[in-house]
XYZ file of C-alpha atoms in Angstrom:
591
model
C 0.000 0.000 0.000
C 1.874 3.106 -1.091
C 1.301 6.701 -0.426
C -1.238 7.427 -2.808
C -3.308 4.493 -1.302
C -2.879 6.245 1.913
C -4.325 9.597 0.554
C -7.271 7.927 -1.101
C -8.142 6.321 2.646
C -7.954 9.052 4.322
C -9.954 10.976 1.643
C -12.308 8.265 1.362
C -12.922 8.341 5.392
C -12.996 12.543 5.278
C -16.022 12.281 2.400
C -17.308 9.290 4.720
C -17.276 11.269 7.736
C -18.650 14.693 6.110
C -21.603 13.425 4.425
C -22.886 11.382 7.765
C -22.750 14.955 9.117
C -24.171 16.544 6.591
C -26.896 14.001 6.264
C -27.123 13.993 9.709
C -27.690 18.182 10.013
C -30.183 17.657 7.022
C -32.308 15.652 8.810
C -32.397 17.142 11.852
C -33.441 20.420 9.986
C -36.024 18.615 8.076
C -37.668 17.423 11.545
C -37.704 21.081 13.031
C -37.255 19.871 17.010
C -40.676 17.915 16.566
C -38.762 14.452 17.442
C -37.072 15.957 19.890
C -40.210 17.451 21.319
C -41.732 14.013 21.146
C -38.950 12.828 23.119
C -39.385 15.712 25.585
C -43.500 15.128 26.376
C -42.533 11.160 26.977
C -44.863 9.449 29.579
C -43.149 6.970 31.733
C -44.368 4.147 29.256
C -41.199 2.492 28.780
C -41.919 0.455 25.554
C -42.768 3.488 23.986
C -39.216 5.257 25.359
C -37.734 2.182 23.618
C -39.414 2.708 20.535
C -39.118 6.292 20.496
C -35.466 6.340 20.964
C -35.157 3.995 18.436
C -37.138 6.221 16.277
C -35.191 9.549 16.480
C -32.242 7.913 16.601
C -32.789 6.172 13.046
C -33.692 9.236 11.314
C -31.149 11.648 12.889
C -28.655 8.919 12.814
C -26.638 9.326 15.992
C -26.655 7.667 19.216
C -24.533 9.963 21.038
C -26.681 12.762 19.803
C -29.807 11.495 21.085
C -28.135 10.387 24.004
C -26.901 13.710 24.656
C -30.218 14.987 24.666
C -31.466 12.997 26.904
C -28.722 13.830 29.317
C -30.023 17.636 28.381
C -33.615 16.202 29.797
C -32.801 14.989 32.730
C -30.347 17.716 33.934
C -33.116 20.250 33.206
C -35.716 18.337 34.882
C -37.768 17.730 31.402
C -37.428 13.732 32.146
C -36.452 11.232 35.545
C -34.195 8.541 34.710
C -36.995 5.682 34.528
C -38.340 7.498 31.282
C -34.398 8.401 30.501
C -33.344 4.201 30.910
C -36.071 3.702 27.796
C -34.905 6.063 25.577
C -31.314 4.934 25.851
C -32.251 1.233 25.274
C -33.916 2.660 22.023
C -30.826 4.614 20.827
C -28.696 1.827 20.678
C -31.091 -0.156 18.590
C -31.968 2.954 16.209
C -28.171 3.421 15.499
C -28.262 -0.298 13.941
C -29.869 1.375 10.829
C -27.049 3.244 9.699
C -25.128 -0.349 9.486
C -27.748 -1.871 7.391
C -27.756 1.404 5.110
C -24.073 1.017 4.738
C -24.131 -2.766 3.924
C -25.321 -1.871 0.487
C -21.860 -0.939 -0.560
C -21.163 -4.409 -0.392
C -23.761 -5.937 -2.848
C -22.409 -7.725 -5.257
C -23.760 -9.525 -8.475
C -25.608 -9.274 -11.609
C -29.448 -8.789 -12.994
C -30.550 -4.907 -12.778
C -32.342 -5.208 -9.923
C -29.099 -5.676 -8.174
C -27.243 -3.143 -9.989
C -29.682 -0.618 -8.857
C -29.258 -1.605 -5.125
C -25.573 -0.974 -5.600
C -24.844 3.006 -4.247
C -22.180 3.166 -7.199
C -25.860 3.089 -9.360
C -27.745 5.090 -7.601
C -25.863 7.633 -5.263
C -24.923 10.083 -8.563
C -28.704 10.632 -9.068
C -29.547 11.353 -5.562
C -26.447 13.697 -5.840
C -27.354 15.302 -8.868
C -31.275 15.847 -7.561
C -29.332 16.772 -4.149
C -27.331 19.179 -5.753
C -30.628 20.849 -7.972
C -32.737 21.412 -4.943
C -30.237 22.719 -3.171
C -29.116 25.722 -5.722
C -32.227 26.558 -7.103
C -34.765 26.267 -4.265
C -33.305 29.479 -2.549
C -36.653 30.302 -1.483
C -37.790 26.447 -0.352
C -36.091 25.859 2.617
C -37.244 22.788 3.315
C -36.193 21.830 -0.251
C -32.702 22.603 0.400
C -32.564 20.710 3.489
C -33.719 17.772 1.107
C -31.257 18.359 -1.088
C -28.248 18.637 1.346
C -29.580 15.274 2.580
C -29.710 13.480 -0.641
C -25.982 15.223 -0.694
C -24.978 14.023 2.545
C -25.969 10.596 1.605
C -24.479 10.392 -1.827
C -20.911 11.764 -0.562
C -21.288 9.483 2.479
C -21.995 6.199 0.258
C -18.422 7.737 -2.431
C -16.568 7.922 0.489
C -17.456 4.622 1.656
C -16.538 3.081 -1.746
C -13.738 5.095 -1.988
C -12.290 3.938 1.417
C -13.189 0.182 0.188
C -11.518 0.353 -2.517
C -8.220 1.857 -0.767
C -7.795 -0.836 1.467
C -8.727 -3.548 -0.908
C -4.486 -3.859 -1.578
C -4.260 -4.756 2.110
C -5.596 -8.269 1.397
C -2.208 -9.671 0.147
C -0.569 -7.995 3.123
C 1.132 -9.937 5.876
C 1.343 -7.418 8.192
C -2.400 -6.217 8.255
C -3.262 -9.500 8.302
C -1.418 -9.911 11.367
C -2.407 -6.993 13.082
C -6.625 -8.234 12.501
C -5.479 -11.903 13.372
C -3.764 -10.362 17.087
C -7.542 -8.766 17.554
C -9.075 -11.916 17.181
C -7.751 -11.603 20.865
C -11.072 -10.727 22.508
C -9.972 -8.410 24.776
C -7.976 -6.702 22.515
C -10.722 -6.376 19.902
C -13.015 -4.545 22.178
C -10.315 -2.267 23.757
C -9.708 -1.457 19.793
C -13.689 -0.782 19.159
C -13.778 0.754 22.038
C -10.798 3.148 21.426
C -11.845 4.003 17.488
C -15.427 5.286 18.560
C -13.736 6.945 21.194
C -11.951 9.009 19.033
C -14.558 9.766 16.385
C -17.512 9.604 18.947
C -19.816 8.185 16.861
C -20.421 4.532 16.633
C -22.610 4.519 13.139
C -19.076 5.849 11.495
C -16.787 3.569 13.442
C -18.900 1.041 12.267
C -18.808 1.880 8.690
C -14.988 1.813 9.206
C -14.844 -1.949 10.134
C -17.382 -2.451 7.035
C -15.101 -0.991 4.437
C -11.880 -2.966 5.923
C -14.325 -6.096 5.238
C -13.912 -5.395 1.252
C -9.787 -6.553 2.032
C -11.730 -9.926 2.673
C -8.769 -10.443 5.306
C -11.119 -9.448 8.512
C -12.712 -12.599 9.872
C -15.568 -12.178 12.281
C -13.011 -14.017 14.758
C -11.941 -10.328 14.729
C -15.010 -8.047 13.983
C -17.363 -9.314 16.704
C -14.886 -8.129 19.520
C -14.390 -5.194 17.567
C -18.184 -3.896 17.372
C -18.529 -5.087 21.231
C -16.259 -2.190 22.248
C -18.131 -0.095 19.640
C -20.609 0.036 21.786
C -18.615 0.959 24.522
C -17.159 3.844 23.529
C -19.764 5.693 22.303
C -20.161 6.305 26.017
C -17.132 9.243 26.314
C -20.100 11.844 24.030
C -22.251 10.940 26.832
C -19.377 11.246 29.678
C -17.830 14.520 28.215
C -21.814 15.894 28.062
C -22.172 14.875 31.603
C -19.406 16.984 32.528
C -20.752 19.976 34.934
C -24.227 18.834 34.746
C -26.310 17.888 37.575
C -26.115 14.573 39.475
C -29.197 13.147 37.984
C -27.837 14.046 34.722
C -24.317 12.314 35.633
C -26.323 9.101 36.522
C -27.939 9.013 32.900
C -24.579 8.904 31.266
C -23.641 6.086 33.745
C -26.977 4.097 32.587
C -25.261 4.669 29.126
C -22.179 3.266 30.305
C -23.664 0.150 32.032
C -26.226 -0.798 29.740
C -23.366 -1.188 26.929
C -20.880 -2.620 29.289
C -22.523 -5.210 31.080
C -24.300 -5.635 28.047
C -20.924 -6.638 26.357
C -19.398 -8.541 29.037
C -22.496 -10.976 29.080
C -23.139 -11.298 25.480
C -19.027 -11.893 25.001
C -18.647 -14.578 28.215
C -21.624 -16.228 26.631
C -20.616 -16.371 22.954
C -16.884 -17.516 23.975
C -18.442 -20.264 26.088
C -20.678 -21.594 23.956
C -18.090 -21.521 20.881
C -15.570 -23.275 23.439
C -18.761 -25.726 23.852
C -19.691 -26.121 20.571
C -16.941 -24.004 17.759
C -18.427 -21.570 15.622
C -16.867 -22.781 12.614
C -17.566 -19.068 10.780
C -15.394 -17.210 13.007
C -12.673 -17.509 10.678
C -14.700 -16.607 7.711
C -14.514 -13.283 6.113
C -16.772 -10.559 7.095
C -18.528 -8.666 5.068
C -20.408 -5.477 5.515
C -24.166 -7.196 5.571
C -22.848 -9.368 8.118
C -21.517 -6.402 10.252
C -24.806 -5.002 10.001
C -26.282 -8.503 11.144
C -23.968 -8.919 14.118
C -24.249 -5.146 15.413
C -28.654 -5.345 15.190
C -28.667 -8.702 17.058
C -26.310 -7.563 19.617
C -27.993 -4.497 20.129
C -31.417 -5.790 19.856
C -30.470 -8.484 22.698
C -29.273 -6.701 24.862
C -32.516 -4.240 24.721
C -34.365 -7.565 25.337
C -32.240 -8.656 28.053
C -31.672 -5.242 30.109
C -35.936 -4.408 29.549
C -36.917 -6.311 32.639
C -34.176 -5.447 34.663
C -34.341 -1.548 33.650
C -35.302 -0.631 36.976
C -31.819 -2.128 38.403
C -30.407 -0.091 36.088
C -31.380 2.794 37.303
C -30.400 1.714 40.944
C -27.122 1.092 39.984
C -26.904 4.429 38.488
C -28.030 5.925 41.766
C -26.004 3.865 43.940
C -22.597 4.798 42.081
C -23.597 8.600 42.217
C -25.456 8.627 45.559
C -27.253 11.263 46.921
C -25.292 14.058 49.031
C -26.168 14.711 52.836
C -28.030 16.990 53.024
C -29.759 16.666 50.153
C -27.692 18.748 46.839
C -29.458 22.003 46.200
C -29.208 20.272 42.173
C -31.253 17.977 43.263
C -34.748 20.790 42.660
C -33.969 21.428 38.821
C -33.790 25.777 38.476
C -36.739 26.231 36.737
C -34.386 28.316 34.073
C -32.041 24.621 33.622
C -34.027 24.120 30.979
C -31.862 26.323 28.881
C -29.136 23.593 28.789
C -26.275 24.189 25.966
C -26.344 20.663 25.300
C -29.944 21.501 23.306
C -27.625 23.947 20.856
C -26.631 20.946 19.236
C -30.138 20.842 17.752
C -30.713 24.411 17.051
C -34.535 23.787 15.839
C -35.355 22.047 19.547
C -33.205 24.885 21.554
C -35.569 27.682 20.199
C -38.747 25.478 21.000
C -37.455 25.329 23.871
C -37.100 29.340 24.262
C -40.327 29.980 22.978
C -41.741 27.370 25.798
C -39.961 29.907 28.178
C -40.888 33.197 27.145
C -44.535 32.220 26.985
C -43.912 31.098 30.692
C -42.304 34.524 31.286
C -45.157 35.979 29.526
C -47.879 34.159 31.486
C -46.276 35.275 35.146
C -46.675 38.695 34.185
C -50.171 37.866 33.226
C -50.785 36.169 36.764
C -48.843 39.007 38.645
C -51.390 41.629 36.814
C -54.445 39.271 37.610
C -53.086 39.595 41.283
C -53.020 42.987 41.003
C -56.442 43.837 39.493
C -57.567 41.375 42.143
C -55.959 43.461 44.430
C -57.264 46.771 43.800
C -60.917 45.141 43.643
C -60.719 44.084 47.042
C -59.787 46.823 49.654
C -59.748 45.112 52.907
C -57.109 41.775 50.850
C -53.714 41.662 52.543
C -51.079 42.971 50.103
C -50.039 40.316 48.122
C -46.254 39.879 47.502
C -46.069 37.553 44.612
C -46.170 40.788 42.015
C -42.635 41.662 43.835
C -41.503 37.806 43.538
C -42.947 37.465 39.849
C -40.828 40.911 38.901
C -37.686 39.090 40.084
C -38.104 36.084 38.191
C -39.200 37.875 35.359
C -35.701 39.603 34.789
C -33.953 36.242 35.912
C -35.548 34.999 33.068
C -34.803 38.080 30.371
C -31.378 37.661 31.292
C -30.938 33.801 30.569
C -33.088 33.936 27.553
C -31.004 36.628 26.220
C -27.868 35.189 26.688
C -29.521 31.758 25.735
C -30.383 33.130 22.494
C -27.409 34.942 21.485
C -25.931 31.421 21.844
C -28.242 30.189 19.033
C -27.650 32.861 16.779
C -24.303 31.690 16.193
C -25.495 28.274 15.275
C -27.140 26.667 11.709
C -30.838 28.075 11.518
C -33.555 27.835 9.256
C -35.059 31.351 8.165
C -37.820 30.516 10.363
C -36.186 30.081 13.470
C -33.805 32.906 12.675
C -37.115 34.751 12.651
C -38.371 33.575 16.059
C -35.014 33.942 18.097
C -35.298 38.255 16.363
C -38.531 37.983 18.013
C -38.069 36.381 21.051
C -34.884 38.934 21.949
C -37.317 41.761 21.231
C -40.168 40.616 22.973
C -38.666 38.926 26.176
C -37.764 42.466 27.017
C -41.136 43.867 26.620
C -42.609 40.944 28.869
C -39.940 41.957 31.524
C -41.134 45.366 31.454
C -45.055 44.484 31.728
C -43.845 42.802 35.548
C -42.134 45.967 35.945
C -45.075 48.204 35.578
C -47.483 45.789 37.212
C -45.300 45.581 40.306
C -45.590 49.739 40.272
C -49.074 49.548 40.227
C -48.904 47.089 43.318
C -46.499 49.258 45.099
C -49.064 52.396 44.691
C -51.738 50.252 45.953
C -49.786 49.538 48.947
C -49.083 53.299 49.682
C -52.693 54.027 49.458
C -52.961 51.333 52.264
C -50.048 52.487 53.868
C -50.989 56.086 54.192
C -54.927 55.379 54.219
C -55.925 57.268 50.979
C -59.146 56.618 49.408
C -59.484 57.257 45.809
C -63.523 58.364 44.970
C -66.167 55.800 44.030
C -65.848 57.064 40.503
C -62.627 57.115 40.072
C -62.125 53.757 41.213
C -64.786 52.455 39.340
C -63.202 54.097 36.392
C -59.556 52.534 37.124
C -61.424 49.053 37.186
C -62.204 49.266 33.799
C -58.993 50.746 32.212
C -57.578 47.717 34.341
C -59.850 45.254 32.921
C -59.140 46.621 29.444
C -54.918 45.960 30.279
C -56.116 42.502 31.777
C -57.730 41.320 27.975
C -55.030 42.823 26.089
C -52.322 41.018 27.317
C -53.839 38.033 27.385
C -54.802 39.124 24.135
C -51.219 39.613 23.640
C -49.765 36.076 24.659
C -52.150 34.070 22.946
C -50.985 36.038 19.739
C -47.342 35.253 20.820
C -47.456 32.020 21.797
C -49.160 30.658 18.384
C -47.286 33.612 16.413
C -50.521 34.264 15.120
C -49.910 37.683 12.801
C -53.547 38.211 12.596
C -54.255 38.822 16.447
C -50.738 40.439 16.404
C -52.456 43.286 13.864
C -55.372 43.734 16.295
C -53.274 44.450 19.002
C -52.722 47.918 17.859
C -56.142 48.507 17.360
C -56.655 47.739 21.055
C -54.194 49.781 22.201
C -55.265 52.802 20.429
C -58.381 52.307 21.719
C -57.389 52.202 24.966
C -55.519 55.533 24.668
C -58.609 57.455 23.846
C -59.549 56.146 27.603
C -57.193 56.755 29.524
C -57.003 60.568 27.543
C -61.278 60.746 29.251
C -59.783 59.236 32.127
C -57.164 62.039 33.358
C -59.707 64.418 32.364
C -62.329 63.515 34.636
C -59.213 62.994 36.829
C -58.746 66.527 36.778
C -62.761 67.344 37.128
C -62.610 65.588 40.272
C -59.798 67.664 41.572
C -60.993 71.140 40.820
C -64.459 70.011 42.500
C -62.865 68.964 45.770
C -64.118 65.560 44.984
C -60.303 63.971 44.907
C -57.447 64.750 47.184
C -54.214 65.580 45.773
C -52.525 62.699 47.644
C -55.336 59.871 45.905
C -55.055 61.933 42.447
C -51.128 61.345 42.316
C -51.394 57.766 43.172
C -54.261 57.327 40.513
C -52.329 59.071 38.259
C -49.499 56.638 38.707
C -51.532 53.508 38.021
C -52.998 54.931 34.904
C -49.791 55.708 33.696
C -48.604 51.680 34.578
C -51.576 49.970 33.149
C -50.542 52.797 29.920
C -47.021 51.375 29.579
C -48.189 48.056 30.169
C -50.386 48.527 27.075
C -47.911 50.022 25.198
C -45.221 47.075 25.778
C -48.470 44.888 24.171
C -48.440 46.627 21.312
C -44.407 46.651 20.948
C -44.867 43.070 20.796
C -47.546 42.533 17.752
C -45.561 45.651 16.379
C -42.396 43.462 16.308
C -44.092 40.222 15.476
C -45.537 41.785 12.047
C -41.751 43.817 11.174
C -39.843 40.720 11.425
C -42.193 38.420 9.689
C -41.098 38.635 6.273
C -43.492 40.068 3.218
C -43.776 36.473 1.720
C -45.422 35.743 5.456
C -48.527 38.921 5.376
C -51.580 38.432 2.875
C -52.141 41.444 0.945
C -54.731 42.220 3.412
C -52.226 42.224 6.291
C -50.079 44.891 3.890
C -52.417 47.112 3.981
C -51.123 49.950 6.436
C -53.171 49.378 10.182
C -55.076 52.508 10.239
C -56.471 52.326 6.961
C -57.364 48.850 7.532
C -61.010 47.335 7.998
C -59.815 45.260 10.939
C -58.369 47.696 12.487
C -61.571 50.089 12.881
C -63.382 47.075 13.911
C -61.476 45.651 16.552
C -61.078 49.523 17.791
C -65.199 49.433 17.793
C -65.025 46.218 19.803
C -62.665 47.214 22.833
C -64.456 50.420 23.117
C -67.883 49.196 23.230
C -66.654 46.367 25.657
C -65.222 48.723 27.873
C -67.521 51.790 28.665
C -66.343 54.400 31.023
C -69.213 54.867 33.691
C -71.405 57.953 33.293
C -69.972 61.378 34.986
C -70.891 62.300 38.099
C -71.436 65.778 38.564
């Protein structure tokens, strides 16, 4: 094997390795977070963890990456590690598909049905439809995520020949030979698997290494089953190095990981090697070839799912018992309700700003509670002053200061259009939903200085407030729901709400100022008044910053021409201006 050979491997494995990724990213765009979400909402039904995990992990074709996110789960508190056990049992059967994909390349024969099952066949027209979508669909996203699939694939299955085909010299070579015969050594053949997926951290491509040595014909399965046992085992170091820092719970996922694959291999190897001492596997010495990598790396996998599924439960206990609980009990132990925000999620971009979204509607929704409190509040005059409007405004920035930095995170990552959409959005609007708790926790701190210093605002003027409140109260929640479902059309009405709410609180300071100059209002009650009208105002305005921002950052191809047309001048808007304003009627004067 001289030193072009050498450059053709190492090519060969570089196109090998870059098209699984690219495949990989392709299909992960193409699924938008929704597995992952799937994987998120689990129930503790642990067939369907099995099958689930199985599931993602065959279409986004990594182990360690759905393994990974699982770890992400659990740290954050999404999952417990009896739904977590499932879902790793399933990963290590879904990665078997890659295996079987790859175990084409070694079909071999005549007849055109067979010649079209070959990649060499069919791989340049998925790369030449790959390569269409993806340069003139500049307006289809999804299209070009299809494409760079059908890319990823094609390059994936050239470098895969192309690394068969460099090694095929290394047949007729003595030394190779010796070097597979010395990892016939069982031991030795594991520690080797074990080492290789190590490096690359990804069993699917360590695997498709061993199937492209098979086309020397010098690797007997004497040699490859040892290999793909430590395979297995290595793909544990992605889950050990994404353990790293996380919380305890988190820590004990990986070490399910670990176990599962370990013991898993220790049992399956003592029993193969003591039956075949029994009985002699006479094809042990026979070649391996790619199909029959595939074969040996499913049944392994699968039987060990089979085995571990009624024992999953020890699992977990052994997981607990070799990271045991701290006395007293670790603070990590109650998941921050922010941990959600876990960096291991930036790995799937699509899923992190799901997430994100999830969180600023939860941000969103305690300023909606802490104004409910509020309006509650100022209804009742003999309540005790409740201080979950001060607690809420504390969280609230917690929160505006995670997100941000969360999302700023993201930004630097792959995105779709859309998403890239939703995180300009989100960074706008996460601000805006900080600054509602702001003003609603002003409007609580006047109420408790009226308290405080025993002012009494006039019947009218509180029946007045009441309604300007109510008014705030529908908007916002007005306001969420048209956030939460990025729904452009309640986004446009938004302004027409506001607006019409500015015409009332305009009537309100003026009868403000009628009560005043009668006598009817004390100058101590009118300033505090005046200070809740103006909160409830800026709480209203932050509402309409947010449809405002929803409808400038939506793209044109997003609007209808009937959402072009300029708010004012629009039909909707004059009737959803009608509607708030008949709703909410100022009582009649008192003179």
């Amino acid at each position: 094997m001289d030193i072009f050979s050498i450059l053709t491997l190492a090519g060969g494995l570089a196109m090998f390795l870059f098209g699984m990724n690219t495949m990989g990213d392709g299909l992960v765009k193409v699924s938008g977070g929704r597995l992952d979400s799937i994987l998120e909402k689990l129930t503790p039904n642990r067939i369907k963890g099995v099958l689930l995990g199985a599931a993602v992990t065959a279409v986004i074709q990594s182990s360690s990456a759905t393994t990974v996110m699982v770890i992400g789960f659990v740290n954050s508190g999404i999952m417990n590690l009896t739904q977590a056990v499932g879902v790793i049992m399933g990963a290590n059967i879904g990665t078997t598909v890659t295996s079987w994909i790859l175990s084409l390349t070694g079909i071999s024969g005549g007849g055109l049905l067979i010649s079209m099952l070959k990649p060499s066949s069919f791989s340049p027209v998925l790369a030449v439809i790959g390569i269409v979508l993806t340069m003139t669909a500049k307006d289809n996203e999804r299209k070009r995520d299809v494409g760079s699939i059908l890319l990823g694939f094609a390059v994936l299955m050239f470098g895969m020949e192309t690394m068969s085909g460099a090694v095929e010299p290394l047949a007729e070579n003595e030394h190779f030979t010796s070097i597979l015969t010395m990892f016939s050594n069982p031991v030795l053949g594991v520690l080797a698997g074990a080492v290789l997926t190590a490096v690359i951290q990804s069993s699917s491509a360590s695997i498709g290494i061993l199937q492209a040595l098979c086309a020397t014909g010098a690797v007997p399965y004497a040699a490859a089953i040892p290999i793909i046992m430590g395979q297995n085992i290595g793909t544990y170091v992605t889950a050990m190095i994404s353990a790293v820092g996380a919380g305890r719970n988190a820590k004990r996922a990986s070490m399910m990981h670990l176990y599962f694959n370990l013991i898993g291999t220790i049992v399956f190897m003592a029993a193969f090697y003591i039956v075949n001492a029994a009985v002699g596997f006479s094809f042990l010495d026979d070649a391996a070839n790619a199909a029959g990598i595939a074969m040996v790396h499913s049944l392994f996998n699968i039987a060990c799912c089979v085995a571990w599924f009624p024992f999953a439960g020890l699992l977990v206990k052994l997981a607990v018992r070799t990271i045991p609980d701290q006395r007293p009990k670790a603070p990590e132990e109650t998941p921050d309700e922010l941990a959600v925000l876990d960096d291991r999620f930036l790995e799937k971009p699509a899923f992190a700003v799901k997430i994100c979204r999830d969180t600023t509607v939860q941000m969103a929704e305690m300023a909606q509670r802490s104004l409910n409190c509020c309006i509650r509040l100022l209804a009742d005059g003999t309540g005790q002053f409740d201080e979950q409007t001060a607690v809420i405004e504390k969280r609230a920035a917690r929160y505006e200061a995670a997100l941000s930095i969360y999302l700023m995170k993201i930004s630097s990552r792959s995105l779709s259009a859309q998403d890239s959409r939703q995180i300009s959005v989100m960074l706008q609007c996460i601000r805006d939903f900080e600054r509602i708790a702001d003003h609603v926790a002003s409007v609580c701190d006047s109420i408790a200085a009226l308290r405080e210093k025993e002012i009494h605002i006039s019947e009218s003027g509180m029946q007045e407030l009441m309604v300007y409140a109510g008014a705030t109260q529908d908007i916002l929640s007005h306001t969420i729901a048209a956030y939460r479902n990025m729904d452009l059309a309640k986004a446009r009405s938004i302004e027409a709400y506001e607006e019409a709410t500015d015409s009332m609180s305009v009537e309100l300071r003026q009868r403000h100022i009628d009560r005043l100059r009668s006598g009817r209002c004390s100058m101590d009650a009118g300033l505090i008044l005046e200070e809740m009208i103006t909160a409830f105002e800026h709480v209203l305005d932050h509402c309409s910053y947010v449809g405002t921002c929803m409808i400038r950052i939506y793209s044109e191809e997003d609007l209808t021409e009937q959402d072009k047309i300029p708010l004012e001048d629009s039909r909707e808007f004059r009737k959803d201006y009608r509607k708030i304003r008949e709703k909410y009627v100022l009582p009649e004067r008192q003179e």
